PDB file of C-alpha atoms in Angstrom:
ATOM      1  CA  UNK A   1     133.043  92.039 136.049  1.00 45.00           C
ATOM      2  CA  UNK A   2     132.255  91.845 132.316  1.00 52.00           C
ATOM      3  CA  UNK A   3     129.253  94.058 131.063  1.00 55.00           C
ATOM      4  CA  UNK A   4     126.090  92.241 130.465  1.00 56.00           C
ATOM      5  CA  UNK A   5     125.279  92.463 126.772  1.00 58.00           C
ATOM      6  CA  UNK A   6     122.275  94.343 126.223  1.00 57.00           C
ATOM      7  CA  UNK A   7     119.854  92.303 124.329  1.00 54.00           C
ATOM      8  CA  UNK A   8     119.841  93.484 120.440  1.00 63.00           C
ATOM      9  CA  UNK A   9     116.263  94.787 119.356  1.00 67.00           C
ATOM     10  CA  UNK A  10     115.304  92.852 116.531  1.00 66.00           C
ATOM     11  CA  UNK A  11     115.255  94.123 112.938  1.00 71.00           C
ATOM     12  CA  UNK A  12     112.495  96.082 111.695  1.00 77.00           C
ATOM     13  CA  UNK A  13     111.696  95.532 108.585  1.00 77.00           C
ATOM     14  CA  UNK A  14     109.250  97.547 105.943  1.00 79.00           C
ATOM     15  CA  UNK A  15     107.726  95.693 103.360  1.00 79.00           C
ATOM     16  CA  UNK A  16     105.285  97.580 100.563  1.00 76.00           C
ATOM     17  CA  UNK A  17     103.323  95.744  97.974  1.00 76.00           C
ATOM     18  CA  UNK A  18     101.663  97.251  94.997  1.00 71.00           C
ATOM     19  CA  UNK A  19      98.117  97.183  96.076  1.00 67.00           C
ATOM     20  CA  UNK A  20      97.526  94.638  93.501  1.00 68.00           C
ATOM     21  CA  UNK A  21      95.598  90.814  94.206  1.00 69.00           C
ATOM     22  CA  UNK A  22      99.033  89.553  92.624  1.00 70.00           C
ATOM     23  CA  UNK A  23     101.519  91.470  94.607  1.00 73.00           C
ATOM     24  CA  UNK A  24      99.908  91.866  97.952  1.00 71.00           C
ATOM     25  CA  UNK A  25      99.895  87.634  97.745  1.00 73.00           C
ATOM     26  CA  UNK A  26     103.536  86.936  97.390  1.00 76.00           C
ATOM     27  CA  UNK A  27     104.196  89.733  99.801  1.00 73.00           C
ATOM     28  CA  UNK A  28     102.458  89.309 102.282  1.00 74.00           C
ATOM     29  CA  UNK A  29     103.614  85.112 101.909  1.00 74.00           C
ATOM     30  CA  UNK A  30     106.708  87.031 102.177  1.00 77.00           C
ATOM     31  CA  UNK A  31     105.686  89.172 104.921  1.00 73.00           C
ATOM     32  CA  UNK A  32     104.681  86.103 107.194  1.00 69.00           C
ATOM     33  CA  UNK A  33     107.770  84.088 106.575  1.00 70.00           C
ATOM     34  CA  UNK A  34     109.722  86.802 108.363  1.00 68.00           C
ATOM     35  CA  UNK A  35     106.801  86.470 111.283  1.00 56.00           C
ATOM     36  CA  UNK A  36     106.520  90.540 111.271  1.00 38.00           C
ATOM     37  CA  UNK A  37     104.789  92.035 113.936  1.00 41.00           C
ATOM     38  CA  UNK A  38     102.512  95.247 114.364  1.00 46.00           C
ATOM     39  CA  UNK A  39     102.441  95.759 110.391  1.00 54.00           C
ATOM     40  CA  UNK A  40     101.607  99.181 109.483  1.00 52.00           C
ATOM     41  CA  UNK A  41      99.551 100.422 106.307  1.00 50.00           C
ATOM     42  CA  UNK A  42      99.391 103.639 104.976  1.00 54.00           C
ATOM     43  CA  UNK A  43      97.175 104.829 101.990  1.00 53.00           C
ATOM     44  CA  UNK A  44      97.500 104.221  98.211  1.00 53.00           C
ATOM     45  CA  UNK A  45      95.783 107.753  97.681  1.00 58.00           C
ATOM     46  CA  UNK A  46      92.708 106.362  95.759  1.00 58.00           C
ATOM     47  CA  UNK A  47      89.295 106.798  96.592  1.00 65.00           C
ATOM     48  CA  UNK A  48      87.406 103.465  98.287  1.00 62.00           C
ATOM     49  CA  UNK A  49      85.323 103.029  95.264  1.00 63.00           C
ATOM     50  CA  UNK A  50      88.293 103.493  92.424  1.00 58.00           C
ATOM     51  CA  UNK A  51      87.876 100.207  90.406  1.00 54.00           C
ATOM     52  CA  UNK A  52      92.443  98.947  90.617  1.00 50.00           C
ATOM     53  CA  UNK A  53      91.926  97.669  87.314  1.00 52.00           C
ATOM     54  CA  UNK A  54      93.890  97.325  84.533  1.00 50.00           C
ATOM     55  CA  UNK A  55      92.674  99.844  82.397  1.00 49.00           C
ATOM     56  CA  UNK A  56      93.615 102.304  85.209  1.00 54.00           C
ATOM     57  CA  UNK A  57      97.020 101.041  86.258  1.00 61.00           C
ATOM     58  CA  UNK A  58      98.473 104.267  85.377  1.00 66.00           C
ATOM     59  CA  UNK A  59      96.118 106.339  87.735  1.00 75.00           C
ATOM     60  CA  UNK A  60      97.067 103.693  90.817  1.00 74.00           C
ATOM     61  CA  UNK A  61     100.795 104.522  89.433  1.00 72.00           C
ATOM     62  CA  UNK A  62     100.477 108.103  89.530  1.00 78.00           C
ATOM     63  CA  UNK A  63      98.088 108.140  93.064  1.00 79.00           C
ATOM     64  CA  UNK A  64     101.077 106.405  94.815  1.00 79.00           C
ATOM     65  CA  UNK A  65     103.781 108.668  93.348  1.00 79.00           C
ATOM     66  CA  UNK A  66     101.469 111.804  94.500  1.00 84.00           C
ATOM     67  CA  UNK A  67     100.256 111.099  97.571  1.00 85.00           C
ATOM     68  CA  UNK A  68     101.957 107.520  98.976  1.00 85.00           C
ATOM     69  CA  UNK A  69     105.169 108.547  98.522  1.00 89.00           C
ATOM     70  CA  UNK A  70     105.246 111.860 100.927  1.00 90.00           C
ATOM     71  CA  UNK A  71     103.346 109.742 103.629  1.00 88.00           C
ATOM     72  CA  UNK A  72     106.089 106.993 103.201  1.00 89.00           C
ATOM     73  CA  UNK A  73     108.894 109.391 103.584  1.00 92.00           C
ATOM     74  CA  UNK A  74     107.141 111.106 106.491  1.00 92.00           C
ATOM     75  CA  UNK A  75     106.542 108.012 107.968  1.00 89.00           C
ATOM     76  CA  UNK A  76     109.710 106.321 107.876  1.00 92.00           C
ATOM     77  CA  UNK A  77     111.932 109.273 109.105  1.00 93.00           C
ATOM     78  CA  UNK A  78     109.586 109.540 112.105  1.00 91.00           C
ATOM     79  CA  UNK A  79     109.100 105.216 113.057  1.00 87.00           C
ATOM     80  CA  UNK A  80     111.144 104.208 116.214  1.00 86.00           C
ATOM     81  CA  UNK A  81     112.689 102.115 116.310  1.00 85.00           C
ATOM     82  CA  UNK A  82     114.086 103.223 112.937  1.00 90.00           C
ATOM     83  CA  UNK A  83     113.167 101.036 110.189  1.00 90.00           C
ATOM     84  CA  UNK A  84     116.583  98.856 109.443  1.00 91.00           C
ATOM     85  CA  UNK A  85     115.352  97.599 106.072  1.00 93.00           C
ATOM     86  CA  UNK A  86     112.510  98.274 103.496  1.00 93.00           C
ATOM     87  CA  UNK A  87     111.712  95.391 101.225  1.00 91.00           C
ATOM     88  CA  UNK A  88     109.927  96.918  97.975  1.00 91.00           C
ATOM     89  CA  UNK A  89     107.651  96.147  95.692  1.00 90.00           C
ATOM     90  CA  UNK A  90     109.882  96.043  91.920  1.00 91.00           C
ATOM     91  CA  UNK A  91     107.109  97.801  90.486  1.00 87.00           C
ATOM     92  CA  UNK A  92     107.108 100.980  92.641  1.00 88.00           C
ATOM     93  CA  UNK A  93     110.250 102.640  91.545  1.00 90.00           C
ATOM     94  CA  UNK A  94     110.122 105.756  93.674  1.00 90.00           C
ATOM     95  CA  UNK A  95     110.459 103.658  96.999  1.00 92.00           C
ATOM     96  CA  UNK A  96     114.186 103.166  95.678  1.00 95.00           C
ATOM     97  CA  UNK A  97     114.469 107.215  95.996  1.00 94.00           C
ATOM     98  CA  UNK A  98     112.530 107.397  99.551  1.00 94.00           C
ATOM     99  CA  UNK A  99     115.182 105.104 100.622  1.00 95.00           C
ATOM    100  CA  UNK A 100     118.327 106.679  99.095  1.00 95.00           C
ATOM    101  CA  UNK A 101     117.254 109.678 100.194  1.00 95.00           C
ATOM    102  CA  UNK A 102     116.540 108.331 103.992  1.00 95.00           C
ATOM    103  CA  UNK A 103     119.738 106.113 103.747  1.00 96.00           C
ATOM    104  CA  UNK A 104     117.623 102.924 104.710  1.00 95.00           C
ATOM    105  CA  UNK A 105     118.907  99.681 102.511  1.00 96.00           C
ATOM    106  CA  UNK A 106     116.472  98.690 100.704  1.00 96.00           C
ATOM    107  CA  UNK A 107     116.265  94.787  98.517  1.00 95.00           C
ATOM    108  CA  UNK A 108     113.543  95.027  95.853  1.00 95.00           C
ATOM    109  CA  UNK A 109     111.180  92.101  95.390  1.00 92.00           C
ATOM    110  CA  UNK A 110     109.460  91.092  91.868  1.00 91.00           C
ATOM    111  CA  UNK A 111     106.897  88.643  92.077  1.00 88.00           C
ATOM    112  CA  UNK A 112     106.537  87.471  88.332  1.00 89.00           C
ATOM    113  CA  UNK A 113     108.689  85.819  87.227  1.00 93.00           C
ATOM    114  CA  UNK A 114     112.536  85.773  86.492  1.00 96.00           C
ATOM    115  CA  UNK A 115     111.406  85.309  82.332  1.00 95.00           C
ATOM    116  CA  UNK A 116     109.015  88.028  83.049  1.00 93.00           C
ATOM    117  CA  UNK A 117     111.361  90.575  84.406  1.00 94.00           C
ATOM    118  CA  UNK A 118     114.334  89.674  81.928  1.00 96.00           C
ATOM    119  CA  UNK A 119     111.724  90.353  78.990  1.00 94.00           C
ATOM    120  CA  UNK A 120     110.997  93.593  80.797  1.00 93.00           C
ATOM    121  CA  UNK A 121     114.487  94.647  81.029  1.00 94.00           C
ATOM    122  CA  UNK A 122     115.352  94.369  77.297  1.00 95.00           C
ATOM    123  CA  UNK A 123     112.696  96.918  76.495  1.00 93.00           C
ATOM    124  CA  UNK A 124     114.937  99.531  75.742  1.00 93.00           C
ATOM    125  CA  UNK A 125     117.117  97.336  73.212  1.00 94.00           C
ATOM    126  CA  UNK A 126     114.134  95.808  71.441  1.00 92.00           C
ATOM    127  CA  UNK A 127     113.087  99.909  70.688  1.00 91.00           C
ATOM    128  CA  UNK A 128     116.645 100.165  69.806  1.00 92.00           C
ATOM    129  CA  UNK A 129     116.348  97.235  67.394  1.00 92.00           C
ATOM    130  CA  UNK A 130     112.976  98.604  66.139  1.00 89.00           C
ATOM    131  CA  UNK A 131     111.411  95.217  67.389  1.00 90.00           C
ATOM    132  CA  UNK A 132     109.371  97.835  69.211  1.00 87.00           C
ATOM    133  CA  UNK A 133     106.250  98.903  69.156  1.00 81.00           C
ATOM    134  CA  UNK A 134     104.299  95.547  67.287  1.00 82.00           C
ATOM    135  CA  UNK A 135     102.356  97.010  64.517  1.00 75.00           C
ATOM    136  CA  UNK A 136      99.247  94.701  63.795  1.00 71.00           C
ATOM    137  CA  UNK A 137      97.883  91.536  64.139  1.00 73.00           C
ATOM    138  CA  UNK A 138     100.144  90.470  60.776  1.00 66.00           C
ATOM    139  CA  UNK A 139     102.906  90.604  63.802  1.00 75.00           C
ATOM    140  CA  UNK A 140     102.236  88.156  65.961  1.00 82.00           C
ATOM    141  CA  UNK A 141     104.228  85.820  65.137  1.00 87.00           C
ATOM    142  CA  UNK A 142     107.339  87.184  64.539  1.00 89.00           C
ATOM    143  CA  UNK A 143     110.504  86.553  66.558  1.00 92.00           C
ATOM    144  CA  UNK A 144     111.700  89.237  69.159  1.00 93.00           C
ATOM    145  CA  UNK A 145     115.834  88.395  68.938  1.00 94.00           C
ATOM    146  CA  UNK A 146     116.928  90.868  71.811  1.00 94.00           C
ATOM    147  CA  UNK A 147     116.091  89.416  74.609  1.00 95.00           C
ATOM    148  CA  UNK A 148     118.917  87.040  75.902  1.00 93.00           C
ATOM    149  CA  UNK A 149     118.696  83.278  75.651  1.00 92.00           C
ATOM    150  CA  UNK A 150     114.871  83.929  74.122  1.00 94.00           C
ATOM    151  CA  UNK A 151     115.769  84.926  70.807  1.00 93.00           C
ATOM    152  CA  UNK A 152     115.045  81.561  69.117  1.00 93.00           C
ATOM    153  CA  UNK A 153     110.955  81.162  70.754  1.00 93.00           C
ATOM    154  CA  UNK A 154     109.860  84.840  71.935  1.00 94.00           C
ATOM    155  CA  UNK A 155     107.180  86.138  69.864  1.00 93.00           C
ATOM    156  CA  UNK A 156     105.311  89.449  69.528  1.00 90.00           C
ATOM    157  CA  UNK A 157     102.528  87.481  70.990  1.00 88.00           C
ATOM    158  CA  UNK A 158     104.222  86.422  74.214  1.00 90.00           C
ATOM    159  CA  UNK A 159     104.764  90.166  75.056  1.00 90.00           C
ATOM    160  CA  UNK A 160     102.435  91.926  77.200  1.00 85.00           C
ATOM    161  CA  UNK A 161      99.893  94.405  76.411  1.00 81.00           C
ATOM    162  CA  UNK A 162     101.083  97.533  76.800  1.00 82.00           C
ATOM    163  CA  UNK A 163     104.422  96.240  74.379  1.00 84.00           C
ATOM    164  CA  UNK A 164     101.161  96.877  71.766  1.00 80.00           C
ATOM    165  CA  UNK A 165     101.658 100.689  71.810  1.00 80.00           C
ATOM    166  CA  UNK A 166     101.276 102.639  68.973  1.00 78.00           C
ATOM    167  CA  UNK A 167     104.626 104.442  69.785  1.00 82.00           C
ATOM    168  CA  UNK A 168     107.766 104.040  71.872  1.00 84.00           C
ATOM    169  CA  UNK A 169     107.000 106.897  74.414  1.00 86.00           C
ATOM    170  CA  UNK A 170     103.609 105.205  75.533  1.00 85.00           C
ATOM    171  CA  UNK A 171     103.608 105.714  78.927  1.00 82.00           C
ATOM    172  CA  UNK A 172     102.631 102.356  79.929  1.00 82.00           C
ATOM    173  CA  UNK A 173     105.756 101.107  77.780  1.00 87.00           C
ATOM    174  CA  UNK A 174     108.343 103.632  79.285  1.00 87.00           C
ATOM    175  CA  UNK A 175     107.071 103.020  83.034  1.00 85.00           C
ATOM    176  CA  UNK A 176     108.256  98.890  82.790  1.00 86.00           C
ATOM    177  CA  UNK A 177     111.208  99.934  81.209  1.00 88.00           C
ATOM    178  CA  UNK A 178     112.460 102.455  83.532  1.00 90.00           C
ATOM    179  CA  UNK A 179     110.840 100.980  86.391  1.00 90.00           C
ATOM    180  CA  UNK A 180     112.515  97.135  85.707  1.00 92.00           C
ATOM    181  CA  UNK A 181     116.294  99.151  84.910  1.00 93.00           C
ATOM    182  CA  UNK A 182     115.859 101.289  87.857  1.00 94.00           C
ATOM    183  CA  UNK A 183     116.151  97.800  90.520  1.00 94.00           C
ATOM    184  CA  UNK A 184     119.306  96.955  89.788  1.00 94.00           C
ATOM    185  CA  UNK A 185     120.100 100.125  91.768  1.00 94.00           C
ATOM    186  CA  UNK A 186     118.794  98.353  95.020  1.00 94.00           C
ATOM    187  CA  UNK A 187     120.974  96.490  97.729  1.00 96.00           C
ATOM    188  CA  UNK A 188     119.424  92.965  96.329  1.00 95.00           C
ATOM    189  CA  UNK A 189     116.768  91.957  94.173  1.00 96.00           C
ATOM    190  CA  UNK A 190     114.194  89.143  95.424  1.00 95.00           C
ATOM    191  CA  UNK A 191     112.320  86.631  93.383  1.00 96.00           C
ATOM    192  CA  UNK A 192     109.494  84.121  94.151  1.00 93.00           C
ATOM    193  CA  UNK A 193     111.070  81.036  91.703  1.00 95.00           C
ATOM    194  CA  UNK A 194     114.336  79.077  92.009  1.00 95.00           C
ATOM    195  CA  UNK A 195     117.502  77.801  90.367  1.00 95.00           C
ATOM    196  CA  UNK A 196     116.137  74.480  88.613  1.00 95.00           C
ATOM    197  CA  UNK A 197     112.757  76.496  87.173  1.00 94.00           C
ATOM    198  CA  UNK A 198     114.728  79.339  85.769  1.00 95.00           C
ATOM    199  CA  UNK A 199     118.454  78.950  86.182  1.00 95.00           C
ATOM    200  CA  UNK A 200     119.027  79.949  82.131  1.00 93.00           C
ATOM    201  CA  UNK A 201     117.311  82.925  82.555  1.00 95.00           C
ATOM    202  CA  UNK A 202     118.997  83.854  86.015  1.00 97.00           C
ATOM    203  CA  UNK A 203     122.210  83.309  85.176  1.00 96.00           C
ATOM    204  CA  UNK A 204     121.810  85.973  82.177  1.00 95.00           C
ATOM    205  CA  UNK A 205     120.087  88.590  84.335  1.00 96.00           C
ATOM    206  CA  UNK A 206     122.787  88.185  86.797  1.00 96.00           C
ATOM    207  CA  UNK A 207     125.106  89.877  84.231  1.00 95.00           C
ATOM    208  CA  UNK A 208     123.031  93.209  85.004  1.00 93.00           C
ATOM    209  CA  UNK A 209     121.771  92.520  88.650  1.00 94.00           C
ATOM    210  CA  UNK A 210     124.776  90.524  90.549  1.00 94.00           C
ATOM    211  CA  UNK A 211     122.303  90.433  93.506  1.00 95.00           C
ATOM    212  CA  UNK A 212     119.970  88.437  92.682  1.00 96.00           C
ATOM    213  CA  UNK A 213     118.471  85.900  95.133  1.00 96.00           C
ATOM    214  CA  UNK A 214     115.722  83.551  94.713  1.00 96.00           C
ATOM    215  CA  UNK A 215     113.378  82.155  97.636  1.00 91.00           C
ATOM    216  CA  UNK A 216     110.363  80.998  96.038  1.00 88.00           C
ATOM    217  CA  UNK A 217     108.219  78.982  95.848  1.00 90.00           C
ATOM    218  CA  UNK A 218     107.242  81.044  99.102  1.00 85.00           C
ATOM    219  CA  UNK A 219     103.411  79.551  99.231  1.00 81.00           C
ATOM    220  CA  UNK A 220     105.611  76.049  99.574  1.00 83.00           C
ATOM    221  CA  UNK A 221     107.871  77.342 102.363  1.00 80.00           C
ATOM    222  CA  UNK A 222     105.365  78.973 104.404  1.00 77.00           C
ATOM    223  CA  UNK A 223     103.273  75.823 104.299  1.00 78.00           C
ATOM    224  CA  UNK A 224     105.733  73.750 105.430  1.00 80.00           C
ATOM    225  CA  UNK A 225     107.208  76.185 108.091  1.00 77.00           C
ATOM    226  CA  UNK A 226     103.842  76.513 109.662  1.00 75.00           C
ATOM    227  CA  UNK A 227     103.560  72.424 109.624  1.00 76.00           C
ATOM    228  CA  UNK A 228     106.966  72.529 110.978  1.00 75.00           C
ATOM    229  CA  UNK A 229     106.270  75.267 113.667  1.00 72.00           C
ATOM    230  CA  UNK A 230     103.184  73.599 114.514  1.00 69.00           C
ATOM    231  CA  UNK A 231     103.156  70.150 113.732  1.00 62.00           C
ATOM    232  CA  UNK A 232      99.641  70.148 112.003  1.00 59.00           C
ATOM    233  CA  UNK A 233      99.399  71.531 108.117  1.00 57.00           C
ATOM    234  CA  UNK A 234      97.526  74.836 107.237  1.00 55.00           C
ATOM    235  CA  UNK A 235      95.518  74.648 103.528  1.00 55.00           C
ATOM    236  CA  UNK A 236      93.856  77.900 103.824  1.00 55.00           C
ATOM    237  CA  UNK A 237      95.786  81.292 102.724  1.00 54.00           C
ATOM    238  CA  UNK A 238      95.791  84.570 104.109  1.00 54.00           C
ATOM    239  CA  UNK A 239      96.600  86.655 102.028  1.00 57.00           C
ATOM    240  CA  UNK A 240      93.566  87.503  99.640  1.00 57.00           C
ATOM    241  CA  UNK A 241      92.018  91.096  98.945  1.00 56.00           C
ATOM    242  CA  UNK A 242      88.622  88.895  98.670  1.00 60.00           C
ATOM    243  CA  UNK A 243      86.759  86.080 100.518  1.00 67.00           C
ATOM    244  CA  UNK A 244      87.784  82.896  98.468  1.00 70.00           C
ATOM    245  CA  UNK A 245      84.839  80.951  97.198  1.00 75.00           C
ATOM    246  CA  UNK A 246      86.099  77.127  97.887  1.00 79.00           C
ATOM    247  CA  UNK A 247      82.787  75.774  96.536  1.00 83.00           C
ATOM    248  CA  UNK A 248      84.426  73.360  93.894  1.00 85.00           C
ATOM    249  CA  UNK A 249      87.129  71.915  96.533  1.00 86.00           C
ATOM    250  CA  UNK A 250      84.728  68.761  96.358  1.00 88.00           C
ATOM    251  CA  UNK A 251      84.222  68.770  92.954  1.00 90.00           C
ATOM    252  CA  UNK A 252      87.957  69.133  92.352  1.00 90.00           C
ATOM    253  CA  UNK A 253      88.778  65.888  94.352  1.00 90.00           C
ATOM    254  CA  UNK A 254      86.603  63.917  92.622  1.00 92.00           C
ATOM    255  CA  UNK A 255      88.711  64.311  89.170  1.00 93.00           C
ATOM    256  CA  UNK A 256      91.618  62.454  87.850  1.00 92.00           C
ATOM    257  CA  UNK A 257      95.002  63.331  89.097  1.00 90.00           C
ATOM    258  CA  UNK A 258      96.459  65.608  86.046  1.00 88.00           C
ATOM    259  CA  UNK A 259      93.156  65.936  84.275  1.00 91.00           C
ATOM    260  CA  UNK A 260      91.912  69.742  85.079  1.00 91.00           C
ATOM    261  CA  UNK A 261      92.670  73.144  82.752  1.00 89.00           C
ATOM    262  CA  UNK A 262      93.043  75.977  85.316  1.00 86.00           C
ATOM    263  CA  UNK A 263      92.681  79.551  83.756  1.00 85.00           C
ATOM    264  CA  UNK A 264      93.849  82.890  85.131  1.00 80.00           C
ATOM    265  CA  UNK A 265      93.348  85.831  84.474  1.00 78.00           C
ATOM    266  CA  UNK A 266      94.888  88.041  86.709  1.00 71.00           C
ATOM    267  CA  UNK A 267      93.578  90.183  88.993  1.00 66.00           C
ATOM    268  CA  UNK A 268      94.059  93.559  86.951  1.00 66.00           C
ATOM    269  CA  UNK A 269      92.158  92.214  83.333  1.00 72.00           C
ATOM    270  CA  UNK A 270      88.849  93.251  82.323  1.00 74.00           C
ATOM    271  CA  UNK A 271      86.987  91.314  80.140  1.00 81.00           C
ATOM    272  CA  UNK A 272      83.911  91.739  77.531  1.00 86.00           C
ATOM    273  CA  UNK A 273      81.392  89.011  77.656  1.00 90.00           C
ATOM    274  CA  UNK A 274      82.958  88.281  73.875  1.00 92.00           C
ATOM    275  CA  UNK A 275      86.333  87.806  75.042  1.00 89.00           C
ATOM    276  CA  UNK A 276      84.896  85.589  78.185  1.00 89.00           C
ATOM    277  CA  UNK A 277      82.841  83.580  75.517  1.00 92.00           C
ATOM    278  CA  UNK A 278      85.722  83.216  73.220  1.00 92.00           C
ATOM    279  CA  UNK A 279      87.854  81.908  76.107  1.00 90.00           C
ATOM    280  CA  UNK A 280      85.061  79.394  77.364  1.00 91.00           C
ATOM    281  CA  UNK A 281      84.273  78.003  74.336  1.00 92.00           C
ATOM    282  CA  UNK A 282      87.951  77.050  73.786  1.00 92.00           C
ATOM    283  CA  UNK A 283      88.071  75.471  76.886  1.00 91.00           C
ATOM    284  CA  UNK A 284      85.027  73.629  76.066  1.00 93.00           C
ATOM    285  CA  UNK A 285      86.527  72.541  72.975  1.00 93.00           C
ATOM    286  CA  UNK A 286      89.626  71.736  73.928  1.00 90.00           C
ATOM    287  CA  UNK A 287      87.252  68.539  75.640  1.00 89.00           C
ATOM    288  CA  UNK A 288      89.399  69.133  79.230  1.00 89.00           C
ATOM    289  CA  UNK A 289      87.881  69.674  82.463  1.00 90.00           C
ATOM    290  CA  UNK A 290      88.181  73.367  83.584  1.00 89.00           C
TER     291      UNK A 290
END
């Protein structure tokens, strides 16, 4: 008689997020697409009250290399079943070394966008090209001409913050650079956009990363997996560090199709009440709904 096949165990699967509004979102869409059960967390090292603001990214950065990283390692050479797969956050480059050093594959996942990290990656070149660091206001508008298929519409103004550093060994500066490099040294890199949004820039980061794979918009698929699964559509999320206040859904229905400004800000941004005034009466002027 032939052997029954044992039944295989299914794969197990370790996802960690930046504990970031921004990250933890796509992730965790991420997370419940692949239906994971019995998620674990483990500690970001920071007190209850620390503030996970921008202005003290680099403190979360250097918390999780300090004290996250030894429970990770602990952790994942002692989970059984082993884990088969850790799906990182882009930003965190020191879960690529956990895994190399475990031997678990591990697919990194950026959740800005492709633009975003392809800016990010020509860091290094725009130094080399002394495009780097922007000195002044009386730079805004000129053209950054080393970033790939962006050289005739990038400005200095388009760059992020920390690209504002007085010198090119701001930490701030050499953590995106090293960090965005380092995850072409994954088994796959993971994006939340797709072909027809960003296909230009893909196809140009693809010359560094071969393995790249896009599966967004994820807030899209899970919507209509969970309409599929169970034949009745879901509108709230689940995935929020805060209670959402949904107190101008009504108003929101009531306006024109295409008529309404929406304004982000990020979860990591901290504003004066002069910046939040210069932004609202913008808005205001711009005579839009907001």
């Amino acid at each position: 008689m032939e052997q029954e096949q044992q039944p295989l165990d299914p794969p197990h699967v370790l996802i960690f997020p930046l504990p970031a509004q921004g990250h933890i979102n796509s992730m965790l869409k991420l997370a419940e697409l692949f239906a994971l059960a019995g998620l674990k967390t483990i500690p970001d090292g920071l007190p209850q009250d620390h503030p996970r603001v921008g202005y003290s990214i680099i403190e979360i950065f250097e918390s999780l290399l300090l004290i996250t990283k030894p429970i990770l390692r602990e952790m994942l050479a002692n989970t059984k079943p082993p884990v088969d797969c850790i799906i990182g956050d882009g930003a965190l480059g020191f879960i690529l070394d956990v895994a190399d050093e475990l031997g678990i594959p591990i697919i990194q996942f950026l959740t800005v966008s492709a633009a975003t990290i392809w800016a990010y990656f020509a860091i290094p070149d725009m130094i080399e090209a002394l495009e780097l660091p922007i000195r002044g206001n009386e730079d805004t508008d000129r053209l950054i001409t080393r970033v790939p298929s962006m050289e005739t519409f990038l400005r200095c103004q388009d760059l992020p913050s920390f690209c504002r550093a007085n010198d090119i060994t701001d930490t701030n500066l050499q953590l995106m650079a090293q960090t965005t490099r380092k995850n072409c040294n994954g088994d796959g890199l993971l994006l939340n956009t797709f072909e027809e949004l960003e296909g230009a820039i893909l196809s140009h980061m693809r010359t560094k990363c071969p393995k790249v794979y896009t599966i967004g918009p994820l807030h899209a698929h899970y919507k209509t997996r969970l309409a599929e699964t169970y034949e009745t559509s879901f509108d709230q999320s689940s995935n929020g560090l805060w209670e959402v206040d949904r107190s101008c859904l009504s108003w929101l229905d009531n306006q024109p199709n295409e008529s309404i400004v929406y304004a982000s800000f990020g979860s990591f941004v901290v504003l004066s009440r002069e910046q939040i005034m210069e932004f609202w009466f913008g808005i205001v002027n711009s005579r839009k709904r907001f």
